[in-house]
mmCIF file of C-alpha atoms in Angstrom:
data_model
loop_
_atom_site.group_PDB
_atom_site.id
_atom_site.type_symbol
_atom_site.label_atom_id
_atom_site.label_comp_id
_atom_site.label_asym_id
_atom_site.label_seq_id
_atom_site.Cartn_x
_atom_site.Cartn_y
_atom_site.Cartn_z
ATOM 1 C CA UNK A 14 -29.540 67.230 -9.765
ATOM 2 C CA UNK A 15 -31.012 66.532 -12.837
ATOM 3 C CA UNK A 16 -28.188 66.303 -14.567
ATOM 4 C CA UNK A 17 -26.192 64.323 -12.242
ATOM 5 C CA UNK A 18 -24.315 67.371 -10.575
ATOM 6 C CA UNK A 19 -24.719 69.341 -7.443
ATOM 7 C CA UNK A 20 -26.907 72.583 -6.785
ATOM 8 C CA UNK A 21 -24.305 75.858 -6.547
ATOM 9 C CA UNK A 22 -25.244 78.109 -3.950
ATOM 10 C CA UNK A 23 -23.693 81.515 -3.426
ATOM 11 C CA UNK A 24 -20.917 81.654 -0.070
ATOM 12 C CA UNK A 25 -22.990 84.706 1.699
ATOM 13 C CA UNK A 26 -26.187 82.847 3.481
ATOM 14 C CA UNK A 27 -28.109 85.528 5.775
ATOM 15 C CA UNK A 28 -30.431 82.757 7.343
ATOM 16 C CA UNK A 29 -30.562 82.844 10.910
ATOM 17 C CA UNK A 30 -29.437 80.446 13.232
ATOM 18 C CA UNK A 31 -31.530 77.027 13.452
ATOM 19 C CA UNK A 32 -31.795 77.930 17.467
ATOM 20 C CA UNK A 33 -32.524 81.539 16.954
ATOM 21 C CA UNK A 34 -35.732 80.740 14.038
ATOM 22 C CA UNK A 35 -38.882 81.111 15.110
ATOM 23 C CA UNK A 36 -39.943 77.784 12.390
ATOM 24 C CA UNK A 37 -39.583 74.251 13.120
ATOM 25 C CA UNK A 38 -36.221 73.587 11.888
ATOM 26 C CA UNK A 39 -34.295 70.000 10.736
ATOM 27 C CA UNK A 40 -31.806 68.880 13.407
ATOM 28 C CA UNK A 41 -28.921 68.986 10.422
ATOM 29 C CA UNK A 42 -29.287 72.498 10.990
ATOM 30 C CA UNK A 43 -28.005 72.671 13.897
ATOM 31 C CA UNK A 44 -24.838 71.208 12.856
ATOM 32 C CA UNK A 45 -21.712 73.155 11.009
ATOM 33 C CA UNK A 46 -18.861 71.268 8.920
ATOM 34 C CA UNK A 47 -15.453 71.783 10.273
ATOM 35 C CA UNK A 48 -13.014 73.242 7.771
ATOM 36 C CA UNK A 49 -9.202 72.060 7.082
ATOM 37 C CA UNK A 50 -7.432 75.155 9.164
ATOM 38 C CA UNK A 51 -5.130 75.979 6.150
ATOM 39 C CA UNK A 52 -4.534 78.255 3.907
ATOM 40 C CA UNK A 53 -4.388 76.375 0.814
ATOM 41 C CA UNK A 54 -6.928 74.287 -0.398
ATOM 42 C CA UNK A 55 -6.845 70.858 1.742
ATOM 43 C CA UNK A 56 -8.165 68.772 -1.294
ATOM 44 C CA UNK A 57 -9.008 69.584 -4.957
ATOM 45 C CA UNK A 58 -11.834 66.604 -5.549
ATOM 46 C CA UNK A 59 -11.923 67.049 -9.226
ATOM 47 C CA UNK A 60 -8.323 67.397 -10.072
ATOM 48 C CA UNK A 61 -7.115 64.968 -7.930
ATOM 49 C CA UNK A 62 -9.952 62.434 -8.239
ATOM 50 C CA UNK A 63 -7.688 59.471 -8.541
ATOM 51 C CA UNK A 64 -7.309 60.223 -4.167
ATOM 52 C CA UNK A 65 -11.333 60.240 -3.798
ATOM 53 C CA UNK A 66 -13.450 57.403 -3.512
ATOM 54 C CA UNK A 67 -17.159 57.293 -1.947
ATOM 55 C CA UNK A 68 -17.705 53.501 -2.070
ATOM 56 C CA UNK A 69 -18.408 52.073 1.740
ATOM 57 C CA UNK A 70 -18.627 48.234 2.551
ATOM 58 C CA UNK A 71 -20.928 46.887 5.413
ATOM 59 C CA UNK A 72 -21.226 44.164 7.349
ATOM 60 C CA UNK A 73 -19.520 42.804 10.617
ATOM 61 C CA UNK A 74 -16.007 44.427 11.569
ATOM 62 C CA UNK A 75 -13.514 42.017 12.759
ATOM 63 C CA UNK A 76 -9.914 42.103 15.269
ATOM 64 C CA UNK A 77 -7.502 44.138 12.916
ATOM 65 C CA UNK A 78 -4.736 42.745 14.127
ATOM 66 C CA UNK A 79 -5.832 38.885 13.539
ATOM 67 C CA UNK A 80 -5.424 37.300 10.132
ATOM 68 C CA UNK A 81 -8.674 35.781 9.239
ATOM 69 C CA UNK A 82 -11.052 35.433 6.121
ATOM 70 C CA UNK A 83 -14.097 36.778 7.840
ATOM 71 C CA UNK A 84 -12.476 40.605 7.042
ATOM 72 C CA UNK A 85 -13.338 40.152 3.784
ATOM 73 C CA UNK A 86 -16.829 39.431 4.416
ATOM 74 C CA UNK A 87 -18.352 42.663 3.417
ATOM 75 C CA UNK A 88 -20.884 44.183 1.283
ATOM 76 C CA UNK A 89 -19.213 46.785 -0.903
ATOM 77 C CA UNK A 90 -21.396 49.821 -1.943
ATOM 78 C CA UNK A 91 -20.547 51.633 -5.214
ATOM 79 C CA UNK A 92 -22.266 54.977 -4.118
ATOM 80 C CA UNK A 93 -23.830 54.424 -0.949
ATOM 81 C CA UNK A 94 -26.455 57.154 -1.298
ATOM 82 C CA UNK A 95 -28.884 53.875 -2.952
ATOM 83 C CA UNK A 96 -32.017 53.597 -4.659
ATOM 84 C CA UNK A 97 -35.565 51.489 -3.206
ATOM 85 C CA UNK A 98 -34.364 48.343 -5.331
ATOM 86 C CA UNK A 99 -30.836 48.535 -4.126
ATOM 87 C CA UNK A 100 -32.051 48.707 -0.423
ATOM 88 C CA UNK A 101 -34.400 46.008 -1.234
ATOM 89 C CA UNK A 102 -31.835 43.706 -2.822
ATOM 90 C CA UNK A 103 -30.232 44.019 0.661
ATOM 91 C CA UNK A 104 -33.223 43.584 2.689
ATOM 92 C CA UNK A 105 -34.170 40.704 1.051
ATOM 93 C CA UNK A 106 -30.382 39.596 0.499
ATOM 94 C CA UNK A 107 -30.564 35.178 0.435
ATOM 95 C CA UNK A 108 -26.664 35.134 1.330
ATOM 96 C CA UNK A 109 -25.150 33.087 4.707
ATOM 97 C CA UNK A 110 -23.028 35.549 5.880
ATOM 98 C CA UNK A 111 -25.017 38.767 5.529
ATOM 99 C CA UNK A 112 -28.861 39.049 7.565
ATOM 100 C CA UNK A 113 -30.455 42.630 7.320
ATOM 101 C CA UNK A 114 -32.716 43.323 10.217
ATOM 102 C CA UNK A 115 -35.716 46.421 10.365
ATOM 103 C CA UNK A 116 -36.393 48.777 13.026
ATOM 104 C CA UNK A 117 -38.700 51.365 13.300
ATOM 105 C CA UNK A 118 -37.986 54.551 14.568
ATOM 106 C CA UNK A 119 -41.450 56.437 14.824
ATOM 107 C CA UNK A 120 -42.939 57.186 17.726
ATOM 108 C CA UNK A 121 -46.339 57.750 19.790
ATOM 109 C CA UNK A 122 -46.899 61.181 18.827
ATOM 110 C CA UNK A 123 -50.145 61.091 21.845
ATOM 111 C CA UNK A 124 -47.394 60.617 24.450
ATOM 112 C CA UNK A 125 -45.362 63.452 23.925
ATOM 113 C CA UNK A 126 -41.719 63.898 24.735
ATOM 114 C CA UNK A 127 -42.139 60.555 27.343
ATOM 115 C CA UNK A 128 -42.782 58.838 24.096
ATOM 116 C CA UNK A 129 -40.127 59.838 21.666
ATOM 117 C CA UNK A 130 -37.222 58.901 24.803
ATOM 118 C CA UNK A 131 -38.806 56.029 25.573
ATOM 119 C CA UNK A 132 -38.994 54.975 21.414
ATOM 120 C CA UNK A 133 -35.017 55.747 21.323
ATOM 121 C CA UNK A 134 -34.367 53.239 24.339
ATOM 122 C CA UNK A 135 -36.669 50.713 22.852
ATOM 123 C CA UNK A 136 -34.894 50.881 19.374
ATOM 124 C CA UNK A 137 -31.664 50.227 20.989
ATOM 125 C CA UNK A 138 -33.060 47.029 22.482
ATOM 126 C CA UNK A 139 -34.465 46.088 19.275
ATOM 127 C CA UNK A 140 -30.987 46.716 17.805
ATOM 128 C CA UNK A 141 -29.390 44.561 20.809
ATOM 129 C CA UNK A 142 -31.953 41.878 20.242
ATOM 130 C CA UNK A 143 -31.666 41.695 16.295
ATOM 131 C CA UNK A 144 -28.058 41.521 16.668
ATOM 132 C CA UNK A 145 -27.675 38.576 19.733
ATOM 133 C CA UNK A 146 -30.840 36.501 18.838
ATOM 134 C CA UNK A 147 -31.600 36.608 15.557
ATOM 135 C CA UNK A 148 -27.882 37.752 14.254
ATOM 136 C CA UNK A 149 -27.992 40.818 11.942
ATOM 137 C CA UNK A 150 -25.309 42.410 10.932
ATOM 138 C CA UNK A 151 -27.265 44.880 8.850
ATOM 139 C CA UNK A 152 -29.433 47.174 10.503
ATOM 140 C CA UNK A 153 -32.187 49.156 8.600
ATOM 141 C CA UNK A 154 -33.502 52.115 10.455
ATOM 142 C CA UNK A 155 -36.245 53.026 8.705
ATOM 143 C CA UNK A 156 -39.160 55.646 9.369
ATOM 144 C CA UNK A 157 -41.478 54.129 7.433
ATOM 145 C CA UNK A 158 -44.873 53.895 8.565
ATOM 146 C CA UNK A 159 -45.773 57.349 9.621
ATOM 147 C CA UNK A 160 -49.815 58.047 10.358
ATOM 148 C CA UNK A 161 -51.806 60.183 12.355
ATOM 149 C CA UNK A 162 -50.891 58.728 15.685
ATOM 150 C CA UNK A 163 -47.327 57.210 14.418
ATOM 151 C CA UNK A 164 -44.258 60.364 14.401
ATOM 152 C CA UNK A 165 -40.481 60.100 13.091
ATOM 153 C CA UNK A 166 -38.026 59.776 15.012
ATOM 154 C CA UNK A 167 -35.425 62.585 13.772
ATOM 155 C CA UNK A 168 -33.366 60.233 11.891
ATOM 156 C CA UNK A 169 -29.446 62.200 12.688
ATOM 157 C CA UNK A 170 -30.842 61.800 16.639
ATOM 158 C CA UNK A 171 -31.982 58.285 15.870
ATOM 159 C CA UNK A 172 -28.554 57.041 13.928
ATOM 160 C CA UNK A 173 -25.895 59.130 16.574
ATOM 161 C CA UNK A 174 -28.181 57.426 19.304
ATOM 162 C CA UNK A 175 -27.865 53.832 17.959
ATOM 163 C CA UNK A 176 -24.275 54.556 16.715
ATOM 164 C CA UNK A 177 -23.376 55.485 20.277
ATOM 165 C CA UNK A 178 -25.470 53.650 22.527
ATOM 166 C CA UNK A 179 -24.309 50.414 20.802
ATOM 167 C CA UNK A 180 -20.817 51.725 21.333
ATOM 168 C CA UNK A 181 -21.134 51.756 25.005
ATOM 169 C CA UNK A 182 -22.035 48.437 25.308
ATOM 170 C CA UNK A 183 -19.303 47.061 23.070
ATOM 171 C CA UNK A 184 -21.342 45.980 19.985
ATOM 172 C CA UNK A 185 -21.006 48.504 17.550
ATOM 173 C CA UNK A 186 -18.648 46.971 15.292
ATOM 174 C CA UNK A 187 -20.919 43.703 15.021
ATOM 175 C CA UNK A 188 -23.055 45.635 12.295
ATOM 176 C CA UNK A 189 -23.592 48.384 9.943
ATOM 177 C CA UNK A 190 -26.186 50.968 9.628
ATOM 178 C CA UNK A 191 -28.423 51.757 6.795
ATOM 179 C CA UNK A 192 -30.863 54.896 6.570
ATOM 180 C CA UNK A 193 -34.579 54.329 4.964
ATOM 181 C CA UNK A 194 -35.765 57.630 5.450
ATOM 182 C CA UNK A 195 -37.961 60.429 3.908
ATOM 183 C CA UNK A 196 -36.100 63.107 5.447
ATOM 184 C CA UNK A 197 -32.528 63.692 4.245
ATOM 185 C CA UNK A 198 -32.266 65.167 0.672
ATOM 186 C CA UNK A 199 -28.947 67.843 0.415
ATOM 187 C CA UNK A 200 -25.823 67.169 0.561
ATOM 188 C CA UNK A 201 -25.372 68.062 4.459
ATOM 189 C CA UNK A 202 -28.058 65.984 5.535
ATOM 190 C CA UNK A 203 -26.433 62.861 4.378
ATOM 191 C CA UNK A 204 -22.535 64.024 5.149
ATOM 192 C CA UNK A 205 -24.117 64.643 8.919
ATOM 193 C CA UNK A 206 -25.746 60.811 9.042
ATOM 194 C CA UNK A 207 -22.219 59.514 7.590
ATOM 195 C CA UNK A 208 -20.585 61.670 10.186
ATOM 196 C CA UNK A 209 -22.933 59.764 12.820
ATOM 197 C CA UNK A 210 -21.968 56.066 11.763
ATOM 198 C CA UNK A 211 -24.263 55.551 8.673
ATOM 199 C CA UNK A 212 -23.164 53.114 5.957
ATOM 200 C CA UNK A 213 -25.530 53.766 3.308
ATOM 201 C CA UNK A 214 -28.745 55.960 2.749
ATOM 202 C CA UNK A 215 -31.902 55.270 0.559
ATOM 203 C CA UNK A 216 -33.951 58.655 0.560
ATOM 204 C CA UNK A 217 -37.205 57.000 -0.527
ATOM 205 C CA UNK A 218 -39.324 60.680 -0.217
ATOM 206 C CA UNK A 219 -37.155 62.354 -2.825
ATOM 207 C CA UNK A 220 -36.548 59.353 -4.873
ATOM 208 C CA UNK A 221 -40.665 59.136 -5.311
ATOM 209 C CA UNK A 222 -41.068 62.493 -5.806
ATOM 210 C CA UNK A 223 -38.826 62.526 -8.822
ATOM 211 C CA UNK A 224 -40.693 59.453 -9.961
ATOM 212 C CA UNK A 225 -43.612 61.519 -10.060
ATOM 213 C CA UNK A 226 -41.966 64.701 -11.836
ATOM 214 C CA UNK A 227 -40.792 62.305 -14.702
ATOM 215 C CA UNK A 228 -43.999 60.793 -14.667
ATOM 216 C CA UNK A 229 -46.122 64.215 -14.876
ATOM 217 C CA UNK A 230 -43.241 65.412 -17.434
ATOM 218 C CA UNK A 231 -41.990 68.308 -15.316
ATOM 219 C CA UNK A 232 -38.211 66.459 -15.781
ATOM 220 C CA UNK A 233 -37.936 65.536 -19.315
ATOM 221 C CA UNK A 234 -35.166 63.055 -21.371
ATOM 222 C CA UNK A 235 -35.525 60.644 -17.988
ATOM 223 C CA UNK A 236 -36.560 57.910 -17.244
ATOM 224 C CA UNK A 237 -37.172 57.125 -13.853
ATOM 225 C CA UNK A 238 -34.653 54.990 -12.914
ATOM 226 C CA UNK A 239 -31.706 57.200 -14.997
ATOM 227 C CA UNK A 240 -33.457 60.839 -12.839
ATOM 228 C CA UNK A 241 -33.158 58.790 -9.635
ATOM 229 C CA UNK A 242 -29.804 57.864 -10.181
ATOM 230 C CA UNK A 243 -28.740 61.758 -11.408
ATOM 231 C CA UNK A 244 -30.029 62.699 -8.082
ATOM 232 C CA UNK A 245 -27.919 59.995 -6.141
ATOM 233 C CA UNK A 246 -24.639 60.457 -8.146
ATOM 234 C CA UNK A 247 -25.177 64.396 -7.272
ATOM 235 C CA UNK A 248 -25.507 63.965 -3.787
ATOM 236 C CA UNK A 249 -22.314 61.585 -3.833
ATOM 237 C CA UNK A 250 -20.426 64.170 -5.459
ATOM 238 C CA UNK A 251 -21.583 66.963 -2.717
ATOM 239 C CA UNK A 252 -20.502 64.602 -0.013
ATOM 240 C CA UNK A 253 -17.024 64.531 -1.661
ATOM 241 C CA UNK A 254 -16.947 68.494 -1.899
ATOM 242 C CA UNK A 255 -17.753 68.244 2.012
ATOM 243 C CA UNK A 256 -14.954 65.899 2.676
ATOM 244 C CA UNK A 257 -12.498 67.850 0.229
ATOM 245 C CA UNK A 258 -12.907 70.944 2.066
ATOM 246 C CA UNK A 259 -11.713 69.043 5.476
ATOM 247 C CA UNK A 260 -8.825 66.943 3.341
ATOM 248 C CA UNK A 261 -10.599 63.389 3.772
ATOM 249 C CA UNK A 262 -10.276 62.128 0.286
ATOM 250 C CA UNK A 263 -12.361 58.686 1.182
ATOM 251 C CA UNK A 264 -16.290 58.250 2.712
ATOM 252 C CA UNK A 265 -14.438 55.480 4.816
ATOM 253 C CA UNK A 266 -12.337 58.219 6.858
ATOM 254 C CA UNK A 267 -15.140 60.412 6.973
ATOM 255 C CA UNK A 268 -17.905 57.590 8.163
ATOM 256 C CA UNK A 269 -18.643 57.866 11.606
ATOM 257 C CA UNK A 270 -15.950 60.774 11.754
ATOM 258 C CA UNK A 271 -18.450 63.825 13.459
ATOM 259 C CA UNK A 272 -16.405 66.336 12.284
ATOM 260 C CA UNK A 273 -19.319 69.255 13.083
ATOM 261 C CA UNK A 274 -19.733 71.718 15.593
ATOM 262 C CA UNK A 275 -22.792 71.834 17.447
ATOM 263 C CA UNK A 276 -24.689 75.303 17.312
ATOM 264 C CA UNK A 277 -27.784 75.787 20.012
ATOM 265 C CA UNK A 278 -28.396 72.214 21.548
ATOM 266 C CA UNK A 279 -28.046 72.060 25.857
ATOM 267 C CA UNK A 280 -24.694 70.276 26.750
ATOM 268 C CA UNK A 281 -26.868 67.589 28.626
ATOM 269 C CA UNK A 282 -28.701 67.032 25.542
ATOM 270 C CA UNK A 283 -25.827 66.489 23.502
ATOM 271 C CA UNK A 284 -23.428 64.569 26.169
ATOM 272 C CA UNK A 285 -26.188 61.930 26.214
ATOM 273 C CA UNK A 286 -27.303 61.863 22.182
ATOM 274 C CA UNK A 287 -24.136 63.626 20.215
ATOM 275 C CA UNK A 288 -21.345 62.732 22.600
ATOM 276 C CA UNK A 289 -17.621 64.064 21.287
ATOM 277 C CA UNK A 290 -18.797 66.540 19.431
ATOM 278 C CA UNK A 291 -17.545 70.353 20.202
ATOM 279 C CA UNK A 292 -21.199 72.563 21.369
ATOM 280 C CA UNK A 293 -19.795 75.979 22.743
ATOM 281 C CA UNK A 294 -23.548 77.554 23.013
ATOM 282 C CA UNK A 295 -26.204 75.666 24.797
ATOM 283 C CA UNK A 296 -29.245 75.328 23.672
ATOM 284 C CA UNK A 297 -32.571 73.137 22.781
ATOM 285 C CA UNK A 298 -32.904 69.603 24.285
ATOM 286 C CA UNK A 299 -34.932 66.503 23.205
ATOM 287 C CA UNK A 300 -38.638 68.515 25.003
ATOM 288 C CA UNK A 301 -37.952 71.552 22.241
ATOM 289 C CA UNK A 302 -37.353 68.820 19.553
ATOM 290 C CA UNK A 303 -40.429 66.820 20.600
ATOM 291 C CA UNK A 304 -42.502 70.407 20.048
ATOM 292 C CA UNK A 305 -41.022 70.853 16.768
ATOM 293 C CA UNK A 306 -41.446 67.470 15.542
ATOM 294 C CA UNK A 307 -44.797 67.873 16.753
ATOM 295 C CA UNK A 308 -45.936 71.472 14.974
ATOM 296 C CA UNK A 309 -44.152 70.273 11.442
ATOM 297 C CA UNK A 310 -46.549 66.839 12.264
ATOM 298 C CA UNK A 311 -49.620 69.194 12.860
ATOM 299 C CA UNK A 312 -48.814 70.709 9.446
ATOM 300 C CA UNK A 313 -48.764 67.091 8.129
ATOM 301 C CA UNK A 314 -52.028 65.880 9.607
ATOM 302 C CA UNK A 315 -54.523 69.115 9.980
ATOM 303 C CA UNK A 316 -57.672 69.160 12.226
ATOM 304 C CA UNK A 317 -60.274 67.728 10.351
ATOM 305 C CA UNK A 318 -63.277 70.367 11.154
ATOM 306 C CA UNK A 319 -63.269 73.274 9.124
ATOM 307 C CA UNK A 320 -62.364 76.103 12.074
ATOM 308 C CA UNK A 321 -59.394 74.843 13.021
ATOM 309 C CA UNK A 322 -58.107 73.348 10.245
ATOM 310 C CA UNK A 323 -54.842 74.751 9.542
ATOM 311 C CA UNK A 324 -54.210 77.272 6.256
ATOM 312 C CA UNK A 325 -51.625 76.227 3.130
ATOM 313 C CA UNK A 326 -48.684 78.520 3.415
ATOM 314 C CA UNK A 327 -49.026 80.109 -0.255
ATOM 315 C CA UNK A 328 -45.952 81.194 -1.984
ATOM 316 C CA UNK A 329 -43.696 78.836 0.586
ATOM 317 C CA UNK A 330 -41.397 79.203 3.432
ATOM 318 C CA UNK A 331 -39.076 82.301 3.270
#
């Protein structure tokens, strides 16, 4: 990503299912793309480029079939995978007819799985109550924040969950989502939170991290700004390879599209969180995810005395 393009990665991948690993795994993992079921190739993104757009506008979504000005009221996104100023320019947006709203989505990490269901009904309501009293139609949900006692939130459970929930009760289209979140950073992460109703995503983790490597000169000919937006433009242009390969040529088809199949979550699990999407093998529900969240956070925030504090994996993960 350095160069503004997208990691290659050989077809054959011998890693074992997300359910069947014996290591905390990502939720994205648990989800596979769909293909186009046809021979041919459904979409060729860099030939036919003058098809493929990933720009995405947000904001309120109006009656379709009723003329009216207020359609037009939208924030258009160039690439919607955006940097810490872009999200801030929309946080802090001084405009009548756009209001951004924050809500958390960490949890008590004390209480256990109790805790992280109770944090998903509680964001809802803070969704419901940013929307009818204080009238966002921007919501940021943002993980921000994260401490010893203070645990994220998946973010793809957290998005499907407010994408849905909102659904049900007939507000959904009153506002658009946006993802401030240290946890998405290849392509499939972000093509699963489009999938799930996101509108844009600002990947603050990698983006600082990269800040950093110009800064300590591993990335050289960068600045920081130009390496951040390499890395953005790259993941754009593996979200397009994702659509191509299931024939959507724009990120507004694909948005909120959950064109996955579910591998290893429990039907009740998924009925409730990741309704309409196709899970032939049951699996984990939201008491495994609370453990895993909870050994990756253990790894984050080691016992302090010396015996039990936990050992650096050297070499990495394999």
């Amino acid at each position: 990503s350095v160069d503004g393009k997208e990691a290659i990665g050989s077809m054959g991948t011998d890693t074992p299912l997300a359910v069947l690993s014996d290591r905390p795994q990502l939720l994205y993992n648990y989800f596979k793309q769909l293909f186009a079921q046809v021979t041919n190739p459904p979409l060729d993104g860099i030939r036919e480029e003058i098809v493929t757009d990933t720009s995405l506008s947000i904001g309120s979504e109006f009656n379709l079939f009723e003329i009216s000005s207020k359609h037009a009221k939208k924030l258009s996104i160039q690439n919607p995978v955006i940097s810490k100023e872009d999200l801030d320019k929309i946080k802090f947006i001084e405009n009548n007819d756009f209001k951004a709203a924050t809500i958390s989505t960490l949890y008590e990490i004390s209480g256990r799985l109790n805790s992280l269901e109770n944090a998903l009904e509680d964001m809802i309501l803070g969704i419901e109550k940013a929307i009818d009293q204080e009238g966002a139609n921007i919501i940021i949900l943002s993980d921000r924040g994260v401490s010893p006692s203070m645990a994220p939130i998946p973010m793809l459970l957290a998005t499907s969950h407010a994408h849905h929930a909102l659904k049900r009760i007939k507000k959904r289209s009153k506002f658009g989502i946006i993802i401030e979140s240290a946890e998405p950073r290849e392509p499939h992460h972000f093509a699963s939170l489009f999938g799930y109703g996101a509108s844009a995503i600002n990947p603050y983790m990698v983006n600082e991290i990269i800040k950093t490597q110009v800064r300590e000169g591993f990335i050289k000919g960068y600045t920081e700004i130009e390496a951040v937006i390499n890395f953005n433009k790259a993941i754009g242009k593996g979200i397009l390879k994702i659509m191509n390969k299931i024939g959507i040529s724009t990120l507004h088809s694909y948005r909120g599209s959950q064109l996955f199949e579910i591998v290893g979550f429990n039907s009740e699990f998924s009925r409730k969180y990741f309704p309409y999407t196709t899970s032939r093998i049951e699996g984990i529900g939201l008491y495994e995810i609370e453990k895993e969240i909870s050994k990756r956070y253990d790894y984050a925030f080691p016992l302090t005395d010396e015996k039990n504090k936990l050992k650096l994996n050297i070499g990495g993960e394999y």
